[in-house]
mmCIF file of C-alpha atoms and ligand atoms in Angstrom:
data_model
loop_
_atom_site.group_PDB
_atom_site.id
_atom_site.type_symbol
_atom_site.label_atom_id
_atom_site.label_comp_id
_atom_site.label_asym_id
_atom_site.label_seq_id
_atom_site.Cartn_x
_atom_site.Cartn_y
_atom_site.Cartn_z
ATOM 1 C CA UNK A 104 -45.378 -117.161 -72.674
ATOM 2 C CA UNK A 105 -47.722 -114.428 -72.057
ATOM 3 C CA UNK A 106 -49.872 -117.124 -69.373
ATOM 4 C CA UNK A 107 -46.803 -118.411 -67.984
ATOM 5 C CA UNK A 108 -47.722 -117.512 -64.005
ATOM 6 C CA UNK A 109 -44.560 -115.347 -63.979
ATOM 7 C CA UNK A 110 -44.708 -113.447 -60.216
ATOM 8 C CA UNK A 111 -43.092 -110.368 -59.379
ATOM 9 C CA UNK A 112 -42.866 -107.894 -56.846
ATOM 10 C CA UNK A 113 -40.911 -105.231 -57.779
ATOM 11 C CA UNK A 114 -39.836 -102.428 -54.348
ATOM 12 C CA UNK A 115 -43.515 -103.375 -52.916
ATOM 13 C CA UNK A 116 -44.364 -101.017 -50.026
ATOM 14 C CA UNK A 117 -47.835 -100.917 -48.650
ATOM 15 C CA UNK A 118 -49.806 -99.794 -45.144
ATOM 16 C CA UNK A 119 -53.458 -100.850 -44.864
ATOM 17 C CA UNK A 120 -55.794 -98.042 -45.578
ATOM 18 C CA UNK A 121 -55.893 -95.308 -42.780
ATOM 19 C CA UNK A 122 -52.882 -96.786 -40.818
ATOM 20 C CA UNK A 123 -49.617 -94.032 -40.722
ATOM 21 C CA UNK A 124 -46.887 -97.407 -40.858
ATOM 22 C CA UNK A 125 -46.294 -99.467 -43.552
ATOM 23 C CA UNK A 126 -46.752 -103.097 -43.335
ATOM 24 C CA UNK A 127 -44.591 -104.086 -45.686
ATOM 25 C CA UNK A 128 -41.327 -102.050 -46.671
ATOM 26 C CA UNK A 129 -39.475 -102.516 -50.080
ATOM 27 C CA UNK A 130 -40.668 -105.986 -51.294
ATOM 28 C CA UNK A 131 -38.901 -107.263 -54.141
ATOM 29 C CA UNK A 132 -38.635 -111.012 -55.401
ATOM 30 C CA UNK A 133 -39.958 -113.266 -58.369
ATOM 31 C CA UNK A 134 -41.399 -116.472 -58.913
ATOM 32 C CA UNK A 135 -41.432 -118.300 -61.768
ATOM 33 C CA UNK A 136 -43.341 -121.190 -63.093
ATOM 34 C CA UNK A 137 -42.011 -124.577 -61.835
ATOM 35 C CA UNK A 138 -40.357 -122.953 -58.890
ATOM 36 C CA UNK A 139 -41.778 -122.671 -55.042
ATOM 37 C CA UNK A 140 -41.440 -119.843 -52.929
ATOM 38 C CA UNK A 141 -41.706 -119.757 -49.409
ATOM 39 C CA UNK A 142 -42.663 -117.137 -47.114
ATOM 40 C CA UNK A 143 -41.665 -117.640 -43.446
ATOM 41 C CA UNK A 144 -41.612 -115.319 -39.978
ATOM 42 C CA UNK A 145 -43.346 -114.608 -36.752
ATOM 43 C CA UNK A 146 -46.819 -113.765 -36.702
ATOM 44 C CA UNK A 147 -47.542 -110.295 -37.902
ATOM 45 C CA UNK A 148 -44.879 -110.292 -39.844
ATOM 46 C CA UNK A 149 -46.472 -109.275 -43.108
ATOM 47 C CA UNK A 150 -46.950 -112.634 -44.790
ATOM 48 C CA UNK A 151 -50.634 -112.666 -45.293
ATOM 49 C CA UNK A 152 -50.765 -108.665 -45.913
ATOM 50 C CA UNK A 153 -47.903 -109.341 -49.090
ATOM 51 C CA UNK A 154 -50.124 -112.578 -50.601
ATOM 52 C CA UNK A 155 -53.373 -110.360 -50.440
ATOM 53 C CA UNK A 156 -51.506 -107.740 -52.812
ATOM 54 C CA UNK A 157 -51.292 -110.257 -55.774
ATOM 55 C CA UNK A 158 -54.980 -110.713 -56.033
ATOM 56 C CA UNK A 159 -55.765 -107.211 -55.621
ATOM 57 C CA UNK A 160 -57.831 -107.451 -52.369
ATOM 58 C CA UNK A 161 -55.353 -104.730 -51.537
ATOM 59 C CA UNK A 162 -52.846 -102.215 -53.998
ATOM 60 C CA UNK A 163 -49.436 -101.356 -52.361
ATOM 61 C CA UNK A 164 -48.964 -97.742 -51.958
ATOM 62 C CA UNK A 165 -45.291 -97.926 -53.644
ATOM 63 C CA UNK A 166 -43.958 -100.216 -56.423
ATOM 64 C CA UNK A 167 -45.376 -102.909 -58.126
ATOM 65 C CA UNK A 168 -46.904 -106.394 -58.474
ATOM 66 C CA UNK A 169 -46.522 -107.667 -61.882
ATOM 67 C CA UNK A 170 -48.040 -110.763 -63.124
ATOM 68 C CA UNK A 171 -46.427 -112.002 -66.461
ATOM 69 C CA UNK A 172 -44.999 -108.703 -66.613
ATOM 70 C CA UNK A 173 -48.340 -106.432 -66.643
ATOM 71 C CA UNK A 174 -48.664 -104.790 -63.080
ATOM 72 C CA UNK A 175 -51.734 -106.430 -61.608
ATOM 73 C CA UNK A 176 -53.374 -102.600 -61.225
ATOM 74 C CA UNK A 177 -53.981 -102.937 -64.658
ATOM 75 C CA UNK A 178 -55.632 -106.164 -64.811
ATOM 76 C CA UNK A 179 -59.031 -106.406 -63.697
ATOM 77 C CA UNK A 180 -59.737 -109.000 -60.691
ATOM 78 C CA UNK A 181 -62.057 -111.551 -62.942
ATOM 79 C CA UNK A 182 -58.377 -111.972 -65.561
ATOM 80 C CA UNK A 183 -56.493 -112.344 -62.739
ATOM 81 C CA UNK A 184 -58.701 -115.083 -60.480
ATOM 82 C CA UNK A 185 -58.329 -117.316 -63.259
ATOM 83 C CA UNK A 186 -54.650 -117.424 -63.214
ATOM 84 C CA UNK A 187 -54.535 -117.215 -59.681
ATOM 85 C CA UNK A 188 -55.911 -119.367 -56.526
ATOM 86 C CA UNK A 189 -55.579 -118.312 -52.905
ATOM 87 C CA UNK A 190 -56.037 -120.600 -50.434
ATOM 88 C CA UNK A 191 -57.012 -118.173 -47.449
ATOM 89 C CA UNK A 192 -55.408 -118.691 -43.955
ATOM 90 C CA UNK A 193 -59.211 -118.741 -42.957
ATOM 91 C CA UNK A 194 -60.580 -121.159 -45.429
ATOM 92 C CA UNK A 195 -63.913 -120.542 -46.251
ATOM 93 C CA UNK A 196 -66.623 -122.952 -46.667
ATOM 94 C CA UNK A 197 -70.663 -121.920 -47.951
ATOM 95 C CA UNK A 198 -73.651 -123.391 -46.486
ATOM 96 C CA UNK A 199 -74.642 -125.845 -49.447
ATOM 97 C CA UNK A 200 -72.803 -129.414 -50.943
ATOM 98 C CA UNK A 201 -69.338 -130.058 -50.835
ATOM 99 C CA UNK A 202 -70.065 -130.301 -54.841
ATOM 100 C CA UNK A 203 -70.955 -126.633 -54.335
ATOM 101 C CA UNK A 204 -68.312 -125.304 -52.400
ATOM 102 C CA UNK A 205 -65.710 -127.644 -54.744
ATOM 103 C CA UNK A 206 -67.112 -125.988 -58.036
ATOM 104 C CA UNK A 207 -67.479 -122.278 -56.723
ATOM 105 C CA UNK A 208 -64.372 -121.058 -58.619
ATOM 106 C CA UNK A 209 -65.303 -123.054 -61.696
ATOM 107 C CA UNK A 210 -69.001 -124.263 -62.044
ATOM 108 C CA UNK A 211 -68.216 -125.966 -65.437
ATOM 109 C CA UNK A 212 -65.851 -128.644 -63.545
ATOM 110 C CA UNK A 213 -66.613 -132.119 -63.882
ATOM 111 C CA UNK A 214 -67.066 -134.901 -61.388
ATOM 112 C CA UNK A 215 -64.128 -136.246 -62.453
ATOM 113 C CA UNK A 216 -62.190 -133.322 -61.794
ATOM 114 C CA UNK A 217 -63.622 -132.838 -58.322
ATOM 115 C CA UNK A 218 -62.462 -135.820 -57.456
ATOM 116 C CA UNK A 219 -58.843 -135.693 -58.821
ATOM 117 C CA UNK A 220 -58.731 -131.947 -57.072
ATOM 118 C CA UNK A 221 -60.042 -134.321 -53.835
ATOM 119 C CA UNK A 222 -57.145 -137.027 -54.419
ATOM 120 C CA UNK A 223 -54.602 -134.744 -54.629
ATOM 121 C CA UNK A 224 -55.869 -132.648 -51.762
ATOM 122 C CA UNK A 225 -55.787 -135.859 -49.520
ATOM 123 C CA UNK A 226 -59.691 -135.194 -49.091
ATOM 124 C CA UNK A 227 -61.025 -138.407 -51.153
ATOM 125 C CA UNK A 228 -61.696 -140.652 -48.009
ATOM 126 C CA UNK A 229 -63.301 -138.619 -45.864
ATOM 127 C CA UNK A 230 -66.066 -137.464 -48.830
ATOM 128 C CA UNK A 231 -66.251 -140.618 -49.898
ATOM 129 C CA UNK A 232 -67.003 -141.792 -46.386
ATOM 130 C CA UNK A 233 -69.751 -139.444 -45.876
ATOM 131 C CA UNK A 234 -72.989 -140.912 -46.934
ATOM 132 C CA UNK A 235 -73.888 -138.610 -49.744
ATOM 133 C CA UNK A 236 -70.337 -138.020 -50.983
ATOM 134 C CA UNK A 237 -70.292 -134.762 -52.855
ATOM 135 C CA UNK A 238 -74.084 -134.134 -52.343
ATOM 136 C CA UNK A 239 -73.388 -134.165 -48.322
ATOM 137 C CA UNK A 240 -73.938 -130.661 -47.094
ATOM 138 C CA UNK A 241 -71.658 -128.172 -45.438
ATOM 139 C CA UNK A 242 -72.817 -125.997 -42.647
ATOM 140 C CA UNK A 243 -72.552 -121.827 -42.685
ATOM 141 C CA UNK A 244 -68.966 -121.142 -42.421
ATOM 142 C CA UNK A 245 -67.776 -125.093 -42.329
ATOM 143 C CA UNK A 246 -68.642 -125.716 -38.824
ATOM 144 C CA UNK A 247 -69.436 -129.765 -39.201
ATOM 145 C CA UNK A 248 -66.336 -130.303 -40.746
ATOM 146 C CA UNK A 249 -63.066 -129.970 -38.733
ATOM 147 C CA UNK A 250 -60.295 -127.510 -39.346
ATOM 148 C CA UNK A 251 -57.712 -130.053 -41.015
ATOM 149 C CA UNK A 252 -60.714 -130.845 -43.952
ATOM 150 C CA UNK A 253 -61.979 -127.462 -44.195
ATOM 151 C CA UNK A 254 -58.449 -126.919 -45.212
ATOM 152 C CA UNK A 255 -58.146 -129.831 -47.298
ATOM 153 C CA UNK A 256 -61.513 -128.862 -49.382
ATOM 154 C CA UNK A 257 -60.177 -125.128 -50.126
ATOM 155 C CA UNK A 258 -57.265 -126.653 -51.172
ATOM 156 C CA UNK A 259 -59.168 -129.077 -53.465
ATOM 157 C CA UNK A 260 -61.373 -126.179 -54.545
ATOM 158 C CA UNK A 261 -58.387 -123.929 -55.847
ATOM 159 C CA UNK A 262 -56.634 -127.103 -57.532
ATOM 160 C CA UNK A 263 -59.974 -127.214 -59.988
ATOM 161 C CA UNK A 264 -59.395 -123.616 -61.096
ATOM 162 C CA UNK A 265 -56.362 -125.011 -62.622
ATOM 163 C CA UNK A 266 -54.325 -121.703 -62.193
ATOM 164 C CA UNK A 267 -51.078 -120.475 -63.000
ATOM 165 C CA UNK A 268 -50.087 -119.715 -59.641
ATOM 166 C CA UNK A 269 -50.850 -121.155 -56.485
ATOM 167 C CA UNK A 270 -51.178 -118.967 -53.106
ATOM 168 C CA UNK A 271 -50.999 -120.963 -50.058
ATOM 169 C CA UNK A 272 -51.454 -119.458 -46.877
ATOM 170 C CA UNK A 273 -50.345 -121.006 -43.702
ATOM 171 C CA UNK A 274 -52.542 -124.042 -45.602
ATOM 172 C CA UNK A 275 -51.423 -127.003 -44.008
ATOM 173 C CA UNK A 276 -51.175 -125.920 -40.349
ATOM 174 C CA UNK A 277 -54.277 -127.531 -38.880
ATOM 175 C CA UNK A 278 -53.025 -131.176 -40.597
ATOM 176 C CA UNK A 279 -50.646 -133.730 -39.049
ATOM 177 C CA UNK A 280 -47.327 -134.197 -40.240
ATOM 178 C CA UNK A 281 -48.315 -137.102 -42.117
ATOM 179 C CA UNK A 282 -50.590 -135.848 -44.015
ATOM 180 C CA UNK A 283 -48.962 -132.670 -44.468
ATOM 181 C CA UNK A 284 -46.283 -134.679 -46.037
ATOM 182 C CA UNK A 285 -48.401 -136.656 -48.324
ATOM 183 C CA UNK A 286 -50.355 -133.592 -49.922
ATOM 184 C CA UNK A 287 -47.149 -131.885 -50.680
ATOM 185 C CA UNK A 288 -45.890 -134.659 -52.752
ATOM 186 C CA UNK A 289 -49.033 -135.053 -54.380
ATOM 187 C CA UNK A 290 -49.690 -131.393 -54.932
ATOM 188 C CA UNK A 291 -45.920 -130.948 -56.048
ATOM 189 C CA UNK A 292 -46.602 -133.451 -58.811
ATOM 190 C CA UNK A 293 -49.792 -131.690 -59.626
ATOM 191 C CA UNK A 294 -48.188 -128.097 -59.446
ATOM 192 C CA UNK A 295 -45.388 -129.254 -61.259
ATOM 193 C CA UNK A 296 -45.355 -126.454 -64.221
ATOM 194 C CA UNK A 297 -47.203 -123.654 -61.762
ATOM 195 C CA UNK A 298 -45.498 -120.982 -59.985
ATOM 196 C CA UNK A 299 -46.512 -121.329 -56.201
ATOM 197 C CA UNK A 300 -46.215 -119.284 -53.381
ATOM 198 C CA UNK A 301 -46.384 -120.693 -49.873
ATOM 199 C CA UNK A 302 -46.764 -119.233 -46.513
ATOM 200 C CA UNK A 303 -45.723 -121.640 -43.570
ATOM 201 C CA UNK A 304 -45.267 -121.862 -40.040
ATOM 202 C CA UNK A 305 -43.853 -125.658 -40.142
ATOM 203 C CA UNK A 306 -40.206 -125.139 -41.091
ATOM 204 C CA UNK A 307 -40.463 -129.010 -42.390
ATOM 205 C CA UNK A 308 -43.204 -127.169 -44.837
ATOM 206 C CA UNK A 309 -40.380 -125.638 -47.058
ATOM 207 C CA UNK A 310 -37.453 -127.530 -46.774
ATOM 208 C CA UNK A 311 -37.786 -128.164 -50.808
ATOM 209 C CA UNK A 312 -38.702 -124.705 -51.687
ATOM 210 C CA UNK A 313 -36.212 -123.363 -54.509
ATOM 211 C CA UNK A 314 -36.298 -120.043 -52.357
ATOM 212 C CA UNK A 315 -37.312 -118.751 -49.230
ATOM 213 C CA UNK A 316 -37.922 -115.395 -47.919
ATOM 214 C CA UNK A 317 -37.609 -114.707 -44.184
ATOM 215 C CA UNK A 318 -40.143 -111.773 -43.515
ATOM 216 C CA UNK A 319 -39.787 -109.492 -40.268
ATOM 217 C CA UNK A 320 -41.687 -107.241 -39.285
ATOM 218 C CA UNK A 321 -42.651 -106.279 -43.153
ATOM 219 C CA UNK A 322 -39.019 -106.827 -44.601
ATOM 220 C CA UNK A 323 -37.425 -109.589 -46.527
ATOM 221 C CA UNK A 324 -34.419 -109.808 -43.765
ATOM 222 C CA UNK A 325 -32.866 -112.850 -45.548
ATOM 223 C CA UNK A 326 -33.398 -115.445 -48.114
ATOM 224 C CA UNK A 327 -32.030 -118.615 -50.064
ATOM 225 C CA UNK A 328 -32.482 -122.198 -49.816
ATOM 226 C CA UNK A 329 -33.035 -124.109 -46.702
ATOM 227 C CA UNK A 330 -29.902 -125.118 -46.446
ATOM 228 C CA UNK A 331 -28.325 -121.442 -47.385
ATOM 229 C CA UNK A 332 -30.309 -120.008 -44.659
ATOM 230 C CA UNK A 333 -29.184 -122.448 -42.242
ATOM 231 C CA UNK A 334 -26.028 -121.119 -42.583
ATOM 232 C CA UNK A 335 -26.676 -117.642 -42.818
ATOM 233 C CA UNK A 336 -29.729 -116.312 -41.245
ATOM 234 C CA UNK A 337 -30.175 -115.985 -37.592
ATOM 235 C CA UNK A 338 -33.511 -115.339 -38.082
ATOM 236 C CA UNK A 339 -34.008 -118.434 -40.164
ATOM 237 C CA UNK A 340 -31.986 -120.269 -37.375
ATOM 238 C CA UNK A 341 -34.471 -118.972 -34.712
ATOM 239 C CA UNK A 342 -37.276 -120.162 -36.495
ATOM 240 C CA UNK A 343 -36.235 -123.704 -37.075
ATOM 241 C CA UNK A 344 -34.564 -123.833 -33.067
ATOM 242 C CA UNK A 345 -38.941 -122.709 -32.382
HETATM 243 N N1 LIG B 269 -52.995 -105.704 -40.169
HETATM 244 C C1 LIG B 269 -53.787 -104.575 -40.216
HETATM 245 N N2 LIG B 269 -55.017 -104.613 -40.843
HETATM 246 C C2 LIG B 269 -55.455 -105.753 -41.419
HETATM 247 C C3 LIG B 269 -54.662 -106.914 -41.373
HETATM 248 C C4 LIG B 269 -53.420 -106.855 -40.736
HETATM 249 O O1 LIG B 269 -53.384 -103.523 -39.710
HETATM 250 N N3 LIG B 269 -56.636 -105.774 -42.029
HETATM 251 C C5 LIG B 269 -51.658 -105.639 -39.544
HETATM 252 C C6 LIG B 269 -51.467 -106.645 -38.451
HETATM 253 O O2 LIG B 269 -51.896 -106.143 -37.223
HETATM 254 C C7 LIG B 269 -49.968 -106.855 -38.453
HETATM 255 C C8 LIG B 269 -49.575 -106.583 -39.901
HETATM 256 O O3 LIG B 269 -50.689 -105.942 -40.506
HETATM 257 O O4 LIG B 269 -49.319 -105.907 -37.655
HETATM 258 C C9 LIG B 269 -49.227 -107.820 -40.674
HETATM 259 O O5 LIG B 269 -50.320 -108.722 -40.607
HETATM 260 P P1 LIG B 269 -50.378 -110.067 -41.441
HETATM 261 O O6 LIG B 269 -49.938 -109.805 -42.820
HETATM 262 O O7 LIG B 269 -51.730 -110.655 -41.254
HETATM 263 O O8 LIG B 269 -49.273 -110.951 -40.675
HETATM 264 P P2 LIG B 269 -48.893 -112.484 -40.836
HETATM 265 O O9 LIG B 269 -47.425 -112.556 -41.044
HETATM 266 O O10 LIG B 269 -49.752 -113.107 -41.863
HETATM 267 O O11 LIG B 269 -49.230 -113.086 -39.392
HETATM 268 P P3 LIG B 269 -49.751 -114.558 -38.986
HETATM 269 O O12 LIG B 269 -48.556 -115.462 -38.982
HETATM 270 O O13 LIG B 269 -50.294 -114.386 -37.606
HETATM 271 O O14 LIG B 269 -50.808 -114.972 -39.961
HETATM 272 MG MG1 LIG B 270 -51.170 -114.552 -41.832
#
């Protein structure tokens, strides 16, 4: 199982570089494949900082991220984008065709899997109803398409990577509850064997997630199950009451 997507921060401390605080303080938890976890807590918290680490856009300055049990320092970042997508809080669109922006992870994707990676995204209608469907152009930075499908495309874009693990942060805020609902069962089917790792504000997000981790001010203060954590964490409490 040496591609299984296994996920694992193991005592993870880190402070950006130049700052005298850490961040994050003595992050430890695993993900496996199959299995969501959640990250959830006020803004600041640390939640985008501890997703970056995975990737390598940043190293921790204690302990270590492992991916399938190698630490991800000794990967470089090319072995470890293909096993692993992150959806940015700020999704990022280029000036060019949706095509373009859909197939910048993987150019040799088909059609065919653009538009599955659409479908499952819940952005099929809205390219389809643009007159040049995947030929339609995107402006610099996504600015003629609205926050909600900006999202929906990045999403679509990291589904035709086909990684190992998923990285999803704070990706469904800017759609409805509706259709926040809809691409999580469609994605969950999709994701099914994948390890994925979800940052949300929406409490209604992460009900399902097999664990959560409540993250203050750059500490895992509790964790468990939605239902666990309703029982246990005040923290977790204060965020659903929110
Ligand atoms: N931070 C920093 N330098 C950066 C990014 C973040 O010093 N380049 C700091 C922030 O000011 C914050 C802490 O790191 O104090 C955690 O930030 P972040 O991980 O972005 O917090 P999130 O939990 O992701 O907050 P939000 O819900 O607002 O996205
Ligand atoms: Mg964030």
């Amino acid at each position: 199982a040496a591609l299984a997507g296994v996920v694992e921060y193991r005592n993870v401390t880190f402070a950006y570089p130049g700052a005298e605080s850490p961040v994050l303080s003595n992050i430890s938890f695993t993900a496996r494949p199959g299995q969501t976890v959640a990250i959830i807590g006020s803004t600041g918290a640390g939640k985008t900082s501890l997703l970056s680490l995975l990737p390598r856009l940043y190293d921790p300055v204690e302990g270590e991220v492992l991916l399938d049990g190698v630490p991800v320092s000794r990967l470089d970042r090319a072995e470890i984008t293909k096993r692993v997508a992150l959806v940015p809080q700020r999704p990022y669109l280029f000036s060019g065709t949706i095509e373009h922006n859909l197939r910048f992870g993987k150019s040799e994707a088909t059609d065919r899997e653009l538009w599955d990676a659409l479908r499952v995204a819940q952005g099929e209608s809205f390219v389809r109803d643009k007159k040049n469907g995947l030929d339609a152009r995107i402006a610099q930075g996504g600015t003629n398409v609205s926050g909600g499908q900006r999202q929906r495309l990045c999403i679509a874009r990291a589904l035709v990577t086909k990684p190992r693990v998923y990285l999803f942060d704070d990706s469904f805020s800017a759609l409805d509850v509706a259709t926040d609902a809809r691409l999580r069962a469609a994605l969950k089917q999709t994701t099914a064997d994948a390890t994925v790792i979800i940052v949300a504000q929406r409490v209604s997000t992460i009900t399902e997630a097999d664990q959560i981790l409540v993250l203050d001010n750059g500490r895992i203060v509790d964790r468990g199950t939605h239902e666990e954590l309703l029982e246990t964490s005040p923290t977790y409490q204060e965020i659903v009451e929110s």
